[in-house]
């Protein structure tokens, strides 16, 4: 939830905040529908977004009218043009349908068919990302524990429905599942559900837990628009193992199955799972580096090893200064980092000096670390690509490049020595997930910061009025993967082409990749017989570094709009060619 604790999840506070009239530009447009009352939910969601500095414009479909809007091409929902469509489902409504059927085995099949039809109807008229809640399994068992074995029990039918909608969501890039069944299990269904409030007002859950309910959707929305944790910065002593390595020695620290060691084994195991799905792990410890590294190298019960750590900083400097070094080395934003340390002094120091970094208030008992971090849901993912699973290796290779650069006097000689090659492709099925991920996550080297979902990227790939471009590079040290995306809009009547989006991973700055891309864009414009290239710079809080991008390529300023938005143009001629050291395959 990108928060350090649960203190903000207060119903009355969020409800009041959501009801306020605030004059602020809308960041995200959201449509909410389902078989529950959505007014309270929408208000809470808006309040939660405002706490994050975002303004949501929310369109609420009338109660029970989701199908009426979905199957009507002229519906107000489609005129609203939402970025997200949220579908909320009530377990009580499903229960009513279950009891009305003679053949109970048809209940999950019927509900599944309705849900999937709703998705497909929305997608036929809208490019919005869809977030569908699953169904809470009610504690209503006519045969007690034996109900789990009855193929037509309410419990069995609800579980079957949840499995079926997950299977279908996997086949639709535009659909995600909000796991409210998991949330209700964590809260306790006795407290999460409120039969009386549902009967009176069709509220989806207890008012006390409606903020938690809305937070699940907000977490998924934030991840889809690029607000996510990319790096975990870890303390060592009493965080990854029990005790102080400098005092207790490698044989004296707690790690393994005995005493409190099991808690740290679980902590490391969870961190390794984050590593496996693409989260960067870094170490920031007040220790002698050789002593700290020795544990990773030689302790038999260590789950994490040096190959899992992208950046290892162990010295006696203050931790805020060391985290700055880590951030500069990894070249990621502070707001995509989380710092985990057992020491309250260190946590407060980092909060004060680096307020953008998330610093969870860990419980005192190490056995509660993993549970607490999971409850905060800090590591929400929109998707996981092959590039995610090799990210640490990529950062380690970058360290080798930095060391190699010191051997050369000129940057050009260094770049030539890297033997960099590039593969240039349009959007296609093999790269579309990575394309969408890069579009959502890239903030600094991003000229317009326009966000496109995976489904929208599929549409762009087949749009004759658009041209898409991706670049993947590798050098003698390793493969960067897909690191640049551009979307071009062709206007043959006006003899021009507009660069709708141009974004690149900051890992490849000063490598000449943007020059290679610009040559490709100009070359394509020439083949189309176009005379002019249009580029836009839309400023955000994070993309100042590309403010002069178009000027550096010889574009002239056409118009300077409000709030720093600038339009640039380049007349295409045969002399345009920007030198670089990259060879295309």
PDB file of N, CA and C in Angstrom, residues 445 447 502 504 514-515 518-519 522 537 544-557 568-570 576-579:
ATOM      1  N   UNK A 445      13.150   9.360 -17.975  1.00  0.00           N
ATOM      2  CA  UNK A 445      13.392   9.546 -19.398  1.00  0.00           C
ATOM      3  C   UNK A 445      12.105   9.190 -20.131  1.00  0.00           C
ATOM      4  N   UNK A 447       9.165  11.419 -22.364  1.00  0.00           N
ATOM      5  CA  UNK A 447       8.837  12.753 -22.892  1.00  0.00           C
ATOM      6  C   UNK A 447       7.406  13.188 -22.600  1.00  0.00           C
ATOM      7  N   UNK A 502       7.930   8.574 -26.184  1.00  0.00           N
ATOM      8  CA  UNK A 502       9.343   8.225 -26.343  1.00  0.00           C
ATOM      9  C   UNK A 502       9.890   8.063 -24.934  1.00  0.00           C
ATOM     10  N   UNK A 504      12.652   5.639 -22.217  1.00  0.00           N
ATOM     11  CA  UNK A 504      13.821   4.771 -22.191  1.00  0.00           C
ATOM     12  C   UNK A 504      14.242   4.508 -20.750  1.00  0.00           C
ATOM     13  N   UNK A 514      19.214   6.596 -27.737  1.00  0.00           N
ATOM     14  CA  UNK A 514      18.213   7.561 -28.206  1.00  0.00           C
ATOM     15  C   UNK A 514      18.553   8.074 -29.612  1.00  0.00           C
ATOM     16  N   UNK A 515      19.858   8.141 -29.939  1.00  0.00           N
ATOM     17  CA  UNK A 515      20.268   8.557 -31.289  1.00  0.00           C
ATOM     18  C   UNK A 515      19.901   7.478 -32.308  1.00  0.00           C
ATOM     19  N   UNK A 518      16.158   7.757 -32.810  1.00  0.00           N
ATOM     20  CA  UNK A 518      15.762   8.916 -33.609  1.00  0.00           C
ATOM     21  C   UNK A 518      16.078   8.687 -35.086  1.00  0.00           C
ATOM     22  N   UNK A 519      17.214   8.042 -35.374  1.00  0.00           N
ATOM     23  CA  UNK A 519      17.524   7.698 -36.769  1.00  0.00           C
ATOM     24  C   UNK A 519      16.465   6.769 -37.357  1.00  0.00           C
ATOM     25  N   UNK A 522      13.193   8.828 -37.970  1.00  0.00           N
ATOM     26  CA  UNK A 522      13.327   9.690 -39.155  1.00  0.00           C
ATOM     27  C   UNK A 522      13.325   8.848 -40.424  1.00  0.00           C
ATOM     28  N   UNK A 537       6.864  17.692 -25.362  1.00  0.00           N
ATOM     29  CA  UNK A 537       7.392  17.501 -24.008  1.00  0.00           C
ATOM     30  C   UNK A 537       6.314  17.925 -23.035  1.00  0.00           C
ATOM     31  N   UNK A 544      12.306  16.128 -15.751  1.00  0.00           N
ATOM     32  CA  UNK A 544      13.025  17.353 -16.099  1.00  0.00           C
ATOM     33  C   UNK A 544      14.258  17.042 -16.947  1.00  0.00           C
ATOM     34  N   UNK A 545      14.844  15.866 -16.749  1.00  0.00           N
ATOM     35  CA  UNK A 545      16.076  15.512 -17.449  1.00  0.00           C
ATOM     36  C   UNK A 545      15.910  15.504 -18.972  1.00  0.00           C
ATOM     37  N   UNK A 546      14.671  15.382 -19.475  1.00  0.00           N
ATOM     38  CA  UNK A 546      14.466  15.340 -20.929  1.00  0.00           C
ATOM     39  C   UNK A 546      13.834  16.628 -21.460  1.00  0.00           C
ATOM     40  N   UNK A 547      13.871  17.675 -20.672  1.00  0.00           N
ATOM     41  CA  UNK A 547      13.257  18.935 -21.088  1.00  0.00           C
ATOM     42  C   UNK A 547      13.856  19.455 -22.395  1.00  0.00           C
ATOM     43  N   UNK A 548      15.169  19.286 -22.575  1.00  0.00           N
ATOM     44  CA  UNK A 548      15.853  19.799 -23.763  1.00  0.00           C
ATOM     45  C   UNK A 548      16.108  18.709 -24.800  1.00  0.00           C
ATOM     46  N   UNK A 549      15.419  17.594 -24.679  1.00  0.00           N
ATOM     47  CA  UNK A 549      15.668  16.451 -25.556  1.00  0.00           C
ATOM     48  C   UNK A 549      15.501  16.820 -27.029  1.00  0.00           C
ATOM     49  N   UNK A 550      14.367  17.375 -27.387  1.00  0.00           N
ATOM     50  CA  UNK A 550      14.111  17.683 -28.792  1.00  0.00           C
ATOM     51  C   UNK A 550      15.052  18.777 -29.310  1.00  0.00           C
ATOM     52  N   UNK A 551      15.344  19.740 -28.481  1.00  0.00           N
ATOM     53  CA  UNK A 551      16.271  20.803 -28.876  1.00  0.00           C
ATOM     54  C   UNK A 551      17.642  20.208 -29.216  1.00  0.00           C
ATOM     55  N   UNK A 552      18.072  19.187 -28.465  1.00  0.00           N
ATOM     56  CA  UNK A 552      19.386  18.594 -28.706  1.00  0.00           C
ATOM     57  C   UNK A 552      19.448  17.868 -30.047  1.00  0.00           C
ATOM     58  N   UNK A 553      18.287  17.515 -30.616  1.00  0.00           N
ATOM     59  CA  UNK A 553      18.243  16.856 -31.917  1.00  0.00           C
ATOM     60  C   UNK A 553      17.926  17.834 -33.056  1.00  0.00           C
ATOM     61  N   UNK A 554      17.936  19.110 -32.773  1.00  0.00           N
ATOM     62  CA  UNK A 554      17.738  20.106 -33.824  1.00  0.00           C
ATOM     63  C   UNK A 554      16.297  20.484 -34.084  1.00  0.00           C
ATOM     64  N   UNK A 555      15.341  20.029 -33.246  1.00  0.00           N
ATOM     65  CA  UNK A 555      13.950  20.460 -33.380  1.00  0.00           C
ATOM     66  C   UNK A 555      13.852  21.944 -33.035  1.00  0.00           C
ATOM     67  N   UNK A 556      12.910  22.644 -33.642  1.00  0.00           N
ATOM     68  CA  UNK A 556      12.651  24.036 -33.264  1.00  0.00           C
ATOM     69  C   UNK A 556      11.323  24.134 -32.516  1.00  0.00           C
ATOM     70  N   UNK A 557      11.266  25.032 -31.587  1.00  0.00           N
ATOM     71  CA  UNK A 557      10.088  25.198 -30.740  1.00  0.00           C
ATOM     72  C   UNK A 557       8.951  25.823 -31.548  1.00  0.00           C
ATOM     73  N   UNK A 568       7.450  20.723 -30.370  1.00  0.00           N
ATOM     74  CA  UNK A 568       8.653  20.914 -31.172  1.00  0.00           C
ATOM     75  C   UNK A 568       8.453  20.304 -32.554  1.00  0.00           C
ATOM     76  N   UNK A 569       9.179  20.793 -33.539  1.00  0.00           N
ATOM     77  CA  UNK A 569       9.058  20.267 -34.903  1.00  0.00           C
ATOM     78  C   UNK A 569      10.442  20.162 -35.542  1.00  0.00           C
ATOM     79  N   UNK A 570      10.554  19.160 -36.436  1.00  0.00           N
ATOM     80  CA  UNK A 570      11.799  18.942 -37.168  1.00  0.00           C
ATOM     81  C   UNK A 570      11.461  18.692 -38.633  1.00  0.00           C
ATOM     82  N   UNK A 576      19.863  14.333 -42.222  1.00  0.00           N
ATOM     83  CA  UNK A 576      19.663  14.021 -40.807  1.00  0.00           C
ATOM     84  C   UNK A 576      20.179  12.620 -40.484  1.00  0.00           C
ATOM     85  N   UNK A 577      21.196  12.558 -39.652  1.00  0.00           N
ATOM     86  CA  UNK A 577      21.713  11.276 -39.189  1.00  0.00           C
ATOM     87  C   UNK A 577      22.558  11.546 -37.944  1.00  0.00           C
ATOM     88  N   UNK A 578      22.264  10.845 -36.877  1.00  0.00           N
ATOM     89  CA  UNK A 578      22.926  11.106 -35.600  1.00  0.00           C
ATOM     90  C   UNK A 578      23.896   9.966 -35.294  1.00  0.00           C
ATOM     91  N   UNK A 579      25.175  10.245 -35.156  1.00  0.00           N
ATOM     92  CA  UNK A 579      26.185   9.199 -34.993  1.00  0.00           C
ATOM     93  C   UNK A 579      26.110   8.506 -33.632  1.00  0.00           C
TER      94      UNK A 579
END
